[in-house]
Short mmCIF file of C-alpha atoms in Angstrom, two decimals:
data_model
loop_
_atom_site.label_atom_id
_atom_site.label_comp_id
_atom_site.label_asym_id
_atom_site.label_seq_id
_atom_site.Cartn_x
_atom_site.Cartn_y
_atom_site.Cartn_z
CA MET A 540 105.35 98.34 56.60
CA THR A 541 106.21 95.42 54.32
CA ASN A 542 108.34 95.03 51.21
CA GLY A 543 107.62 92.96 48.10
CA LEU A 544 108.55 89.74 49.93
CA GLN A 545 106.13 90.59 52.73
CA GLN A 546 108.95 90.95 55.24
CA ARG A 547 107.93 93.32 58.01
CA ILE A 548 109.98 96.52 57.86
CA TYR A 549 110.31 98.63 61.00
CA TYR A 550 111.12 102.02 59.50
CA PHE A 551 113.06 104.38 61.77
CA ASP A 552 114.80 106.58 59.20
CA HIS A 553 112.38 109.40 58.49
CA ALA A 554 115.20 111.97 58.42
CA ALA A 555 116.46 110.23 55.27
CA THR A 556 113.05 110.26 53.61
CA THR A 557 109.40 109.80 54.50
CA PRO A 558 106.72 107.66 52.83
CA MET A 559 104.37 109.76 50.75
CA ARG A 560 100.95 110.24 52.28
CA GLU A 561 97.96 108.87 50.40
CA GLU A 562 96.29 112.29 50.39
CA VAL A 563 99.39 113.73 48.69
CA LEU A 564 99.41 111.04 46.01
CA GLU A 565 95.70 111.57 45.33
CA GLU A 566 96.31 115.29 44.88
CA MET A 567 99.15 114.60 42.43
CA LEU A 568 97.54 111.91 40.26
CA PRO A 569 95.46 114.18 38.00
CA TYR A 570 98.65 116.06 37.03
CA LEU A 571 100.42 112.80 36.19
CA LYS A 572 97.60 111.76 33.84
CA GLY A 573 94.89 113.91 32.30
CA LYS A 574 96.00 117.36 33.50
CA PHE A 575 99.36 117.21 31.76
CA GLY A 576 99.47 120.73 30.29
CA ASN A 577 102.63 122.83 30.30
CA PRO A 578 102.08 125.72 32.76
CA SER A 579 103.65 128.14 30.28
CA SER A 580 100.98 127.39 27.65
CA ILE A 581 98.02 129.75 27.30
CA TYR A 582 95.35 127.17 26.42
CA SER A 583 93.07 125.70 29.06
CA ILE A 584 95.04 122.62 30.20
CA GLY A 585 98.15 124.78 30.50
CA ARG A 586 96.24 127.31 32.58
CA GLU A 587 95.01 124.50 34.82
CA SER A 588 98.59 123.49 35.56
CA LYS A 589 99.59 127.11 36.20
CA LYS A 590 96.69 127.54 38.61
CA ALA A 591 97.68 124.36 40.49
CA ILE A 592 101.23 125.68 40.92
CA GLU A 593 100.01 128.99 42.28
CA GLU A 594 97.66 127.26 44.72
CA ALA A 595 100.60 125.19 46.00
CA ARG A 596 102.67 128.37 46.30
CA ASP A 597 99.94 129.92 48.43
CA LYS A 598 99.96 126.86 50.72
CA VAL A 599 103.73 127.06 51.19
CA ALA A 600 103.59 130.77 51.90
CA ALA A 601 100.86 130.28 54.51
CA ALA A 602 102.88 127.56 56.22
CA LEU A 603 105.97 129.79 56.52
CA GLY A 604 104.33 133.13 57.24
CA ALA A 605 105.60 134.43 53.89
CA GLN A 606 104.09 136.06 50.81
CA SER A 607 103.31 133.83 47.84
CA ARG A 608 105.59 135.83 45.53
CA GLU A 609 108.51 135.02 47.85
CA ILE A 610 108.27 131.24 47.20
CA PHE A 611 110.26 129.66 44.35
CA PHE A 612 110.04 125.97 43.52
CA THR A 613 113.21 123.95 42.91
CA GLY A 614 114.17 120.37 42.11
CA SER A 615 115.42 119.60 45.64
CA GLY A 616 116.60 120.98 48.94
CA THR A 617 120.18 120.74 47.67
CA GLU A 618 119.35 122.93 44.69
CA ALA A 619 117.65 125.44 46.98
CA ASP A 620 120.74 125.54 49.22
CA ASN A 621 123.06 126.01 46.24
CA TRP A 622 120.89 128.76 44.82
CA ALA A 623 120.69 130.60 48.14
CA VAL A 624 124.43 130.56 48.85
CA LYS A 625 125.80 131.01 45.32
CA GLY A 626 123.03 133.40 44.34
CA ILE A 627 123.72 135.74 47.25
CA ALA A 628 127.50 135.43 46.85
CA TYR A 629 127.55 136.34 43.18
CA ALA A 630 124.92 139.07 43.44
CA ASN A 631 126.69 140.83 46.32
CA ARG A 632 130.38 140.25 45.61
CA ASN A 633 130.92 143.98 45.04
CA LYS A 634 129.91 144.54 48.66
CA GLY A 635 132.08 141.76 50.09
CA LYS A 636 133.22 138.18 49.79
CA HIS A 637 132.85 136.88 53.34
CA ILE A 638 130.37 134.17 54.32
CA ILE A 639 129.65 132.73 57.78
CA THR A 640 128.41 129.18 58.30
CA SER A 641 128.79 126.39 60.86
CA SER A 642 130.97 123.29 60.98
CA ILE A 643 127.95 120.95 61.11
CA GLU A 644 126.03 122.05 58.03
CA HIS A 645 124.73 119.58 55.46
CA HIS A 646 127.18 118.96 52.63
CA ALA A 647 124.88 120.89 50.30
CA ILE A 648 126.06 123.97 52.20
CA LEU A 649 129.61 122.94 53.12
CA HIS A 650 130.58 121.80 49.62
CA THR A 651 129.01 124.93 48.13
CA CYS A 652 131.04 127.08 50.49
CA LYS A 653 134.21 125.19 49.60
CA TYR A 654 133.48 125.81 45.93
CA LEU A 655 133.02 129.52 46.57
CA GLU A 656 136.37 129.58 48.37
CA SER A 657 137.92 128.41 45.11
CA GLU A 658 136.20 131.41 43.50
CA GLY A 659 137.89 133.86 45.86
CA PHE A 660 135.31 134.07 48.65
CA GLU A 661 136.27 133.69 52.31
CA VAL A 662 134.25 131.46 54.62
CA THR A 663 134.22 131.32 58.42
CA TYR A 664 133.17 127.89 59.75
CA LEU A 665 131.90 128.45 63.27
CA PRO A 666 132.43 125.69 65.86
CA VAL A 667 129.59 124.24 67.90
CA ASP A 668 129.39 123.13 71.52
CA GLN A 669 129.14 119.51 72.68
CA ASN A 670 125.42 119.52 71.95
CA GLY A 671 125.84 120.88 68.43
CA LEU A 672 124.64 124.40 69.18
CA VAL A 673 125.99 127.49 67.43
CA SER A 674 126.53 130.48 69.72
CA PRO A 675 124.69 133.60 68.54
CA GLU A 676 127.47 135.69 70.07
CA ALA A 677 130.03 133.76 68.03
CA VAL A 678 128.01 134.68 64.95
CA ARG A 679 128.02 138.34 65.98
CA GLU A 680 131.77 138.32 66.59
CA ALA A 681 132.45 136.69 63.22
CA ILE A 682 130.67 139.40 61.23
CA ARG A 683 133.03 141.67 59.30
CA PRO A 684 132.43 144.78 57.18
CA ASP A 685 132.65 142.55 54.09
CA THR A 686 130.27 139.83 55.36
CA ILE A 687 127.45 139.29 52.85
CA LEU A 688 125.79 136.08 54.08
CA ILE A 689 125.20 134.03 57.22
CA THR A 690 123.93 130.50 56.54
CA ILE A 691 123.10 128.35 59.58
CA MET A 692 120.92 125.25 59.38
CA PHE A 693 117.63 125.30 61.29
CA ALA A 694 118.02 121.78 62.67
CA ASN A 695 120.80 119.26 62.17
CA ASN A 696 120.00 116.27 60.01
CA GLU A 697 122.13 113.87 62.06
CA ILE A 698 121.88 114.80 65.73
CA GLY A 699 118.62 116.76 65.55
CA THR A 700 119.83 119.84 67.43
CA ILE A 701 117.66 122.92 66.75
CA GLN A 702 119.63 126.14 66.42
CA PRO A 703 118.70 129.54 67.95
CA ILE A 704 117.51 130.73 64.55
CA ALA A 705 115.49 133.74 65.69
CA GLU A 706 118.44 135.09 67.70
CA ILE A 707 120.87 134.63 64.82
CA GLY A 708 118.38 136.18 62.42
CA LYS A 709 118.02 139.22 64.69
CA ILE A 710 121.78 139.71 64.75
CA ALA A 711 122.01 139.39 60.97
CA ARG A 712 119.19 141.91 60.49
CA GLU A 713 120.84 144.38 62.87
CA LYS A 714 124.13 144.09 60.99
CA GLY A 715 122.55 144.30 57.54
CA VAL A 716 123.73 140.82 56.52
CA TYR A 717 121.55 138.37 54.60
CA PHE A 718 120.53 135.31 56.64
CA HIS A 719 119.80 131.92 55.05
CA THR A 720 118.76 128.76 56.85
CA ASP A 721 118.74 125.22 55.51
CA ALA A 722 115.40 124.10 56.96
CA VAL A 723 115.18 120.77 55.13
CA GLN A 724 114.82 118.84 58.41
CA ALA A 725 112.73 121.50 60.13
CA VAL A 726 109.84 122.30 57.79
CA GLY A 727 106.84 120.22 58.77
CA ASN A 728 108.47 119.31 62.10
CA VAL A 729 108.69 122.63 63.95
CA HIS A 730 106.83 125.93 63.86
CA ILE A 731 108.47 128.39 61.46
CA ASN A 732 107.61 132.01 60.74
CA VAL A 733 110.13 133.72 58.48
CA GLU A 734 109.03 137.19 59.54
CA ASP A 735 109.24 136.59 63.27
CA MET A 736 112.59 134.81 62.88
CA ASN A 737 114.20 137.44 60.63
CA ILE A 738 114.95 134.88 57.91
CA ASP A 739 115.85 136.20 54.45
CA LEU A 740 116.17 132.87 52.66
CA LEU A 741 114.98 129.37 53.63
CA SER A 742 115.44 126.04 51.83
CA PHE A 743 113.39 122.87 52.16
CA SER A 744 112.45 119.62 50.42
CA ALA A 745 109.06 117.89 50.11
CA HIS A 746 110.18 114.31 50.74
CA LYS A 747 111.12 115.11 54.34
CA PHE A 748 107.46 115.74 55.30
CA TYR A 749 105.58 112.99 53.46
CA GLY A 750 105.67 114.62 50.04
CA PRO A 751 107.27 113.47 46.77
CA LYS A 752 110.98 113.29 46.01
CA GLY A 753 112.50 115.57 43.41
CA VAL A 754 110.87 118.85 44.46
CA GLY A 755 111.83 121.54 46.95
CA ALA A 756 111.55 125.27 47.38
CA LEU A 757 113.45 128.38 48.33
CA TYR A 758 111.89 131.27 50.21
CA ILE A 759 113.48 134.56 49.15
CA ARG A 760 112.37 137.64 51.08
CA LYS A 761 111.16 140.43 48.85
CA GLY A 762 114.03 142.84 48.15
CA VAL A 763 116.85 140.31 48.62
CA LYS A 764 119.54 140.77 45.98
CA ILE A 765 120.17 137.34 44.42
CA VAL A 766 121.07 136.05 40.96
CA SER A 767 119.29 133.20 39.21
CA PHE A 768 120.68 129.68 39.53
CA LEU A 769 119.28 128.17 36.33
CA HIS A 770 119.07 130.17 33.10
CA GLY A 771 116.70 129.55 30.23
CA GLY A 772 112.98 130.20 30.15
CA ALA A 773 110.94 132.65 32.21
CA GLN A 774 109.50 130.17 34.69
CA GLU A 775 109.21 131.10 38.39
CA ARG A 776 109.00 134.79 37.48
CA ALA A 777 112.18 134.49 35.39
CA ARG A 778 114.26 133.45 38.42
CA ARG A 779 114.41 129.67 38.01
CA ALA A 780 114.26 128.41 34.44
CA SER A 781 112.92 124.92 33.60
CA THR A 782 109.46 123.54 32.93
CA GLU A 783 107.85 123.11 36.33
CA ASN A 784 107.33 119.71 37.95
CA VAL A 785 103.61 120.34 38.27
CA ALA A 786 102.66 117.07 40.00
CA GLY A 787 105.60 117.36 42.40
CA ILE A 788 104.77 120.97 43.25
CA VAL A 789 101.12 120.06 43.84
CA GLY A 790 102.28 117.24 46.12
CA LEU A 791 104.60 119.56 48.02
CA GLY A 792 101.77 122.01 48.58
CA LYS A 793 99.44 119.32 49.90
CA ALA A 794 102.15 117.78 52.08
CA ILE A 795 103.12 121.06 53.75
CA GLU A 796 99.44 121.91 54.28
CA LEU A 797 98.86 118.58 56.05
CA ALA A 798 102.10 118.71 58.04
CA THR A 799 101.59 122.20 59.42
CA ALA A 800 97.87 121.75 60.12
CA ASN A 801 98.56 118.88 62.54
CA ILE A 802 102.04 119.84 63.70
CA ASP A 803 101.35 120.02 67.44
CA GLU A 804 99.52 116.70 67.54
CA HIS A 805 102.19 115.15 65.33
CA ASN A 806 105.02 116.44 67.52
CA LYS A 807 103.40 115.30 70.75
CA LYS A 808 103.42 111.73 69.47
CA LEU A 809 106.96 111.93 68.10
CA ILE A 810 108.37 113.41 71.31
CA GLU A 811 106.74 110.62 73.30
CA LEU A 812 108.34 107.95 71.09
CA ARG A 813 111.68 109.77 70.98
CA ASP A 814 111.92 110.26 74.72
CA ARG A 815 110.95 106.67 75.40
CA VAL A 816 113.72 105.39 73.13
CA ILE A 817 116.30 107.79 74.58
CA ASP A 818 115.44 106.81 78.14
CA GLU A 819 115.41 103.07 77.46
CA VAL A 820 118.62 103.02 75.43
CA LEU A 821 120.50 104.97 78.09
CA GLN A 822 119.11 102.68 80.81
CA LYS A 823 119.51 99.30 79.11
CA ILE A 824 122.78 99.64 77.17
CA PRO A 825 126.10 100.55 78.82
CA PHE A 826 128.82 102.69 77.19
CA VAL A 827 126.42 104.76 75.12
CA ARG A 828 125.93 108.51 74.78
CA LEU A 829 123.13 110.60 73.34
CA ASN A 830 124.34 112.97 70.63
CA GLY A 831 122.77 116.40 70.36
CA ASP A 832 120.93 118.57 72.84
CA ARG A 833 118.58 116.55 75.05
CA TYR A 834 115.66 118.93 74.62
CA LYS A 835 116.52 121.44 71.85
CA ARG A 836 116.17 118.72 69.23
CA LEU A 837 113.80 117.63 66.50
CA PRO A 838 110.73 115.83 67.86
CA GLY A 839 111.51 112.54 66.12
CA ASN A 840 115.32 112.39 66.35
CA ALA A 841 117.42 110.15 68.62
CA ASN A 842 121.12 109.79 67.82
CA PHE A 843 123.46 107.58 69.86
CA SER A 844 127.09 106.57 69.86
CA PHE A 845 127.93 103.08 71.13
CA GLU A 846 131.47 102.42 72.26
CA PHE A 847 133.42 99.38 71.00
CA ILE A 848 131.33 98.75 67.86
CA GLU A 849 131.13 99.87 64.23
CA GLY A 850 127.98 101.64 63.08
CA GLU A 851 127.97 99.85 59.73
CA SER A 852 127.89 96.44 61.38
CA LEU A 853 125.13 97.61 63.67
CA LEU A 854 123.03 98.78 60.71
CA LEU A 855 123.51 95.52 58.82
CA MET A 856 122.45 93.43 61.80
CA LEU A 857 119.44 95.67 62.44
CA ASP A 858 118.50 95.28 58.79
CA MET A 859 118.59 91.50 59.15
CA LYS A 860 115.97 91.96 61.84
CA GLY A 861 113.84 94.14 59.57
CA ILE A 862 114.85 97.45 61.18
CA ALA A 863 115.74 100.37 58.89
CA ALA A 864 117.91 103.00 60.55
CA SER A 865 120.95 105.11 59.75
CA SER A 866 124.41 105.89 61.07
CA GLY A 867 124.15 109.52 60.00
CA SER A 868 123.08 111.43 56.92
CA ALA A 869 121.66 109.39 54.07
CA CYS A 870 123.72 111.52 51.68
CA THR A 871 126.99 110.21 53.15
CA SER A 872 126.03 106.61 53.83
CA GLY A 873 128.55 105.39 51.25
CA SER A 874 131.45 107.04 53.06
CA LEU A 875 133.75 105.22 55.48
CA ASP A 876 134.78 108.48 57.14
CA PRO A 877 133.24 109.30 60.52
CA SER A 878 130.51 111.92 60.58
CA HIS A 879 131.83 115.49 60.41
CA VAL A 880 128.97 116.43 62.73
CA LEU A 881 129.99 113.97 65.44
CA LEU A 882 133.63 115.02 65.18
CA ALA A 883 132.57 118.67 65.46
CA ILE A 884 130.79 118.03 68.79
CA GLY A 885 133.98 116.50 70.17
CA LEU A 886 133.62 112.74 69.70
CA PRO A 887 136.84 110.82 68.99
CA HIS A 888 136.97 108.91 65.70
CA GLU A 889 136.48 105.49 67.25
CA ILE A 890 133.28 106.51 69.04
CA ALA A 891 131.96 108.55 66.11
CA HIS A 892 132.18 105.39 64.00
CA GLY A 893 129.70 103.65 66.31
CA SER A 894 126.75 105.97 65.78
CA LEU A 895 123.10 105.16 65.21
CA ARG A 896 120.42 107.61 64.10
CA LEU A 897 116.80 106.67 64.78
CA THR A 898 114.19 109.07 63.37
CA PHE A 899 110.50 108.48 63.90
CA GLY A 900 107.41 109.32 61.89
CA ILE A 901 103.66 109.58 62.16
CA ASP A 902 103.10 105.88 61.44
CA ASN A 903 105.47 104.51 64.09
CA THR A 904 103.88 102.87 67.14
CA HIS A 905 104.85 101.88 70.66
CA GLU A 906 104.61 98.25 69.56
CA GLU A 907 107.36 98.93 67.03
CA ILE A 908 109.43 100.56 69.76
CA ASP A 909 108.91 97.42 71.87
CA TYR A 910 110.49 95.38 69.07
CA LEU A 911 113.34 97.87 68.60
CA MET A 912 114.19 97.80 72.29
CA GLU A 913 114.08 94.01 72.32
CA VAL A 914 116.47 93.71 69.37
CA LEU A 915 118.89 96.64 69.78
CA PRO A 916 120.47 95.68 73.15
CA GLN A 917 120.97 92.11 71.90
CA ILE A 918 122.75 93.24 68.74
CA VAL A 919 124.96 95.73 70.57
CA GLY A 920 125.90 93.01 73.06
CA ARG A 921 126.69 90.54 70.30
CA LEU A 922 128.87 93.03 68.41
CA ARG A 923 130.78 93.86 71.57
CA GLU A 924 131.44 90.17 72.16
CA MET A 925 133.16 90.13 68.76
CA SER A 926 135.03 93.40 69.33
CA PRO A 927 138.76 93.22 70.15
CA LEU A 928 138.45 96.72 71.62
CA TYR A 929 135.78 95.61 74.06
CA GLU A 930 137.77 92.48 74.89
CA ALA A 931 140.83 94.61 75.63
CA TYR A 932 138.72 96.92 77.79
CA GLU A 933 137.31 94.03 79.81
CA ARG A 934 140.74 92.43 80.17
CA GLY A 935 142.14 95.73 81.43
CA ASN A 936 139.34 96.03 83.96
CA LYS A 937 139.95 92.53 85.27
CA ASN A 938 143.62 93.31 85.74
CA VAL A 939 142.89 96.37 87.86
#
């Protein structure tokens, strides 16, 4: 990959966003140009747009094992998360005001829960183990007579840990509690069947699986009691007002169709790249730990913490070498605070600050990994040479 100056970019941040596939763009282009009709209009070009939306809805439903009428398009994964949590809370507040979530959720969930607390709801934030896993039994024990919603992310956006979603969903179903999962990082990367996994609501976003930005969706199981998030027109069967982003929805449908059709082949390649990087980093660089479960993790995710260095400095020096990576979630990259996810799995502040997230995609190659593994140990070594913490550590060792 190159930028406008023809500098080679080694892109290892697919959890932040993915490049749109050419097939997706080609599918969208007619609806950005000639087929511009409003889907709510009854004349022919409006009906064409409406038909395109429904075809995309069918593709999403097929990918998730859902019914087409259970799929509702949104402007993003964040909107879908907000709608799921607030919509369930407000629709069911006469039954109870207790919500269960985890301490490592995306801020789209955590900040929504904090807002609901200001509205009189009570939220239980479940801890996770050192690998970032939520205990299904802890979920069961947290359920109260007034619990109306359990919301646990499918896979963590920072450390890649995949949660025991089917087990949690089974517990929720047995207890008669709605179960939502933020699957923004999971859709297109792991097999998902909402029926088999007892999922009532599921959020996702197109730009995480080679689709366009600015479009997402929420699966709502038939019969779930939920209020609308946006009010206005009768779009999305009167549950999500706003003129539809036809081109974006078409792109989402094509992207999820492509991602799920080749998911096993895709994952085999990503796991090979991921495991190679994990093994080589742990072998070649001292004072480093892998964050997240070694095997119950997203196929393309490798997250490390390096002692004695700052993650921001590491990212800047990698960028100078043409390597795009992350120190955590793209949504919090402007924050100087350590990752709430890394703190939740037990890392001290000083080590949490030295994190690096590498997330791989379908276009990455072993040759690119060769370059990464040539550059990364050198940069870590150089940063440690400049670190007073590392100097103090070495001095202490020499005095022993």
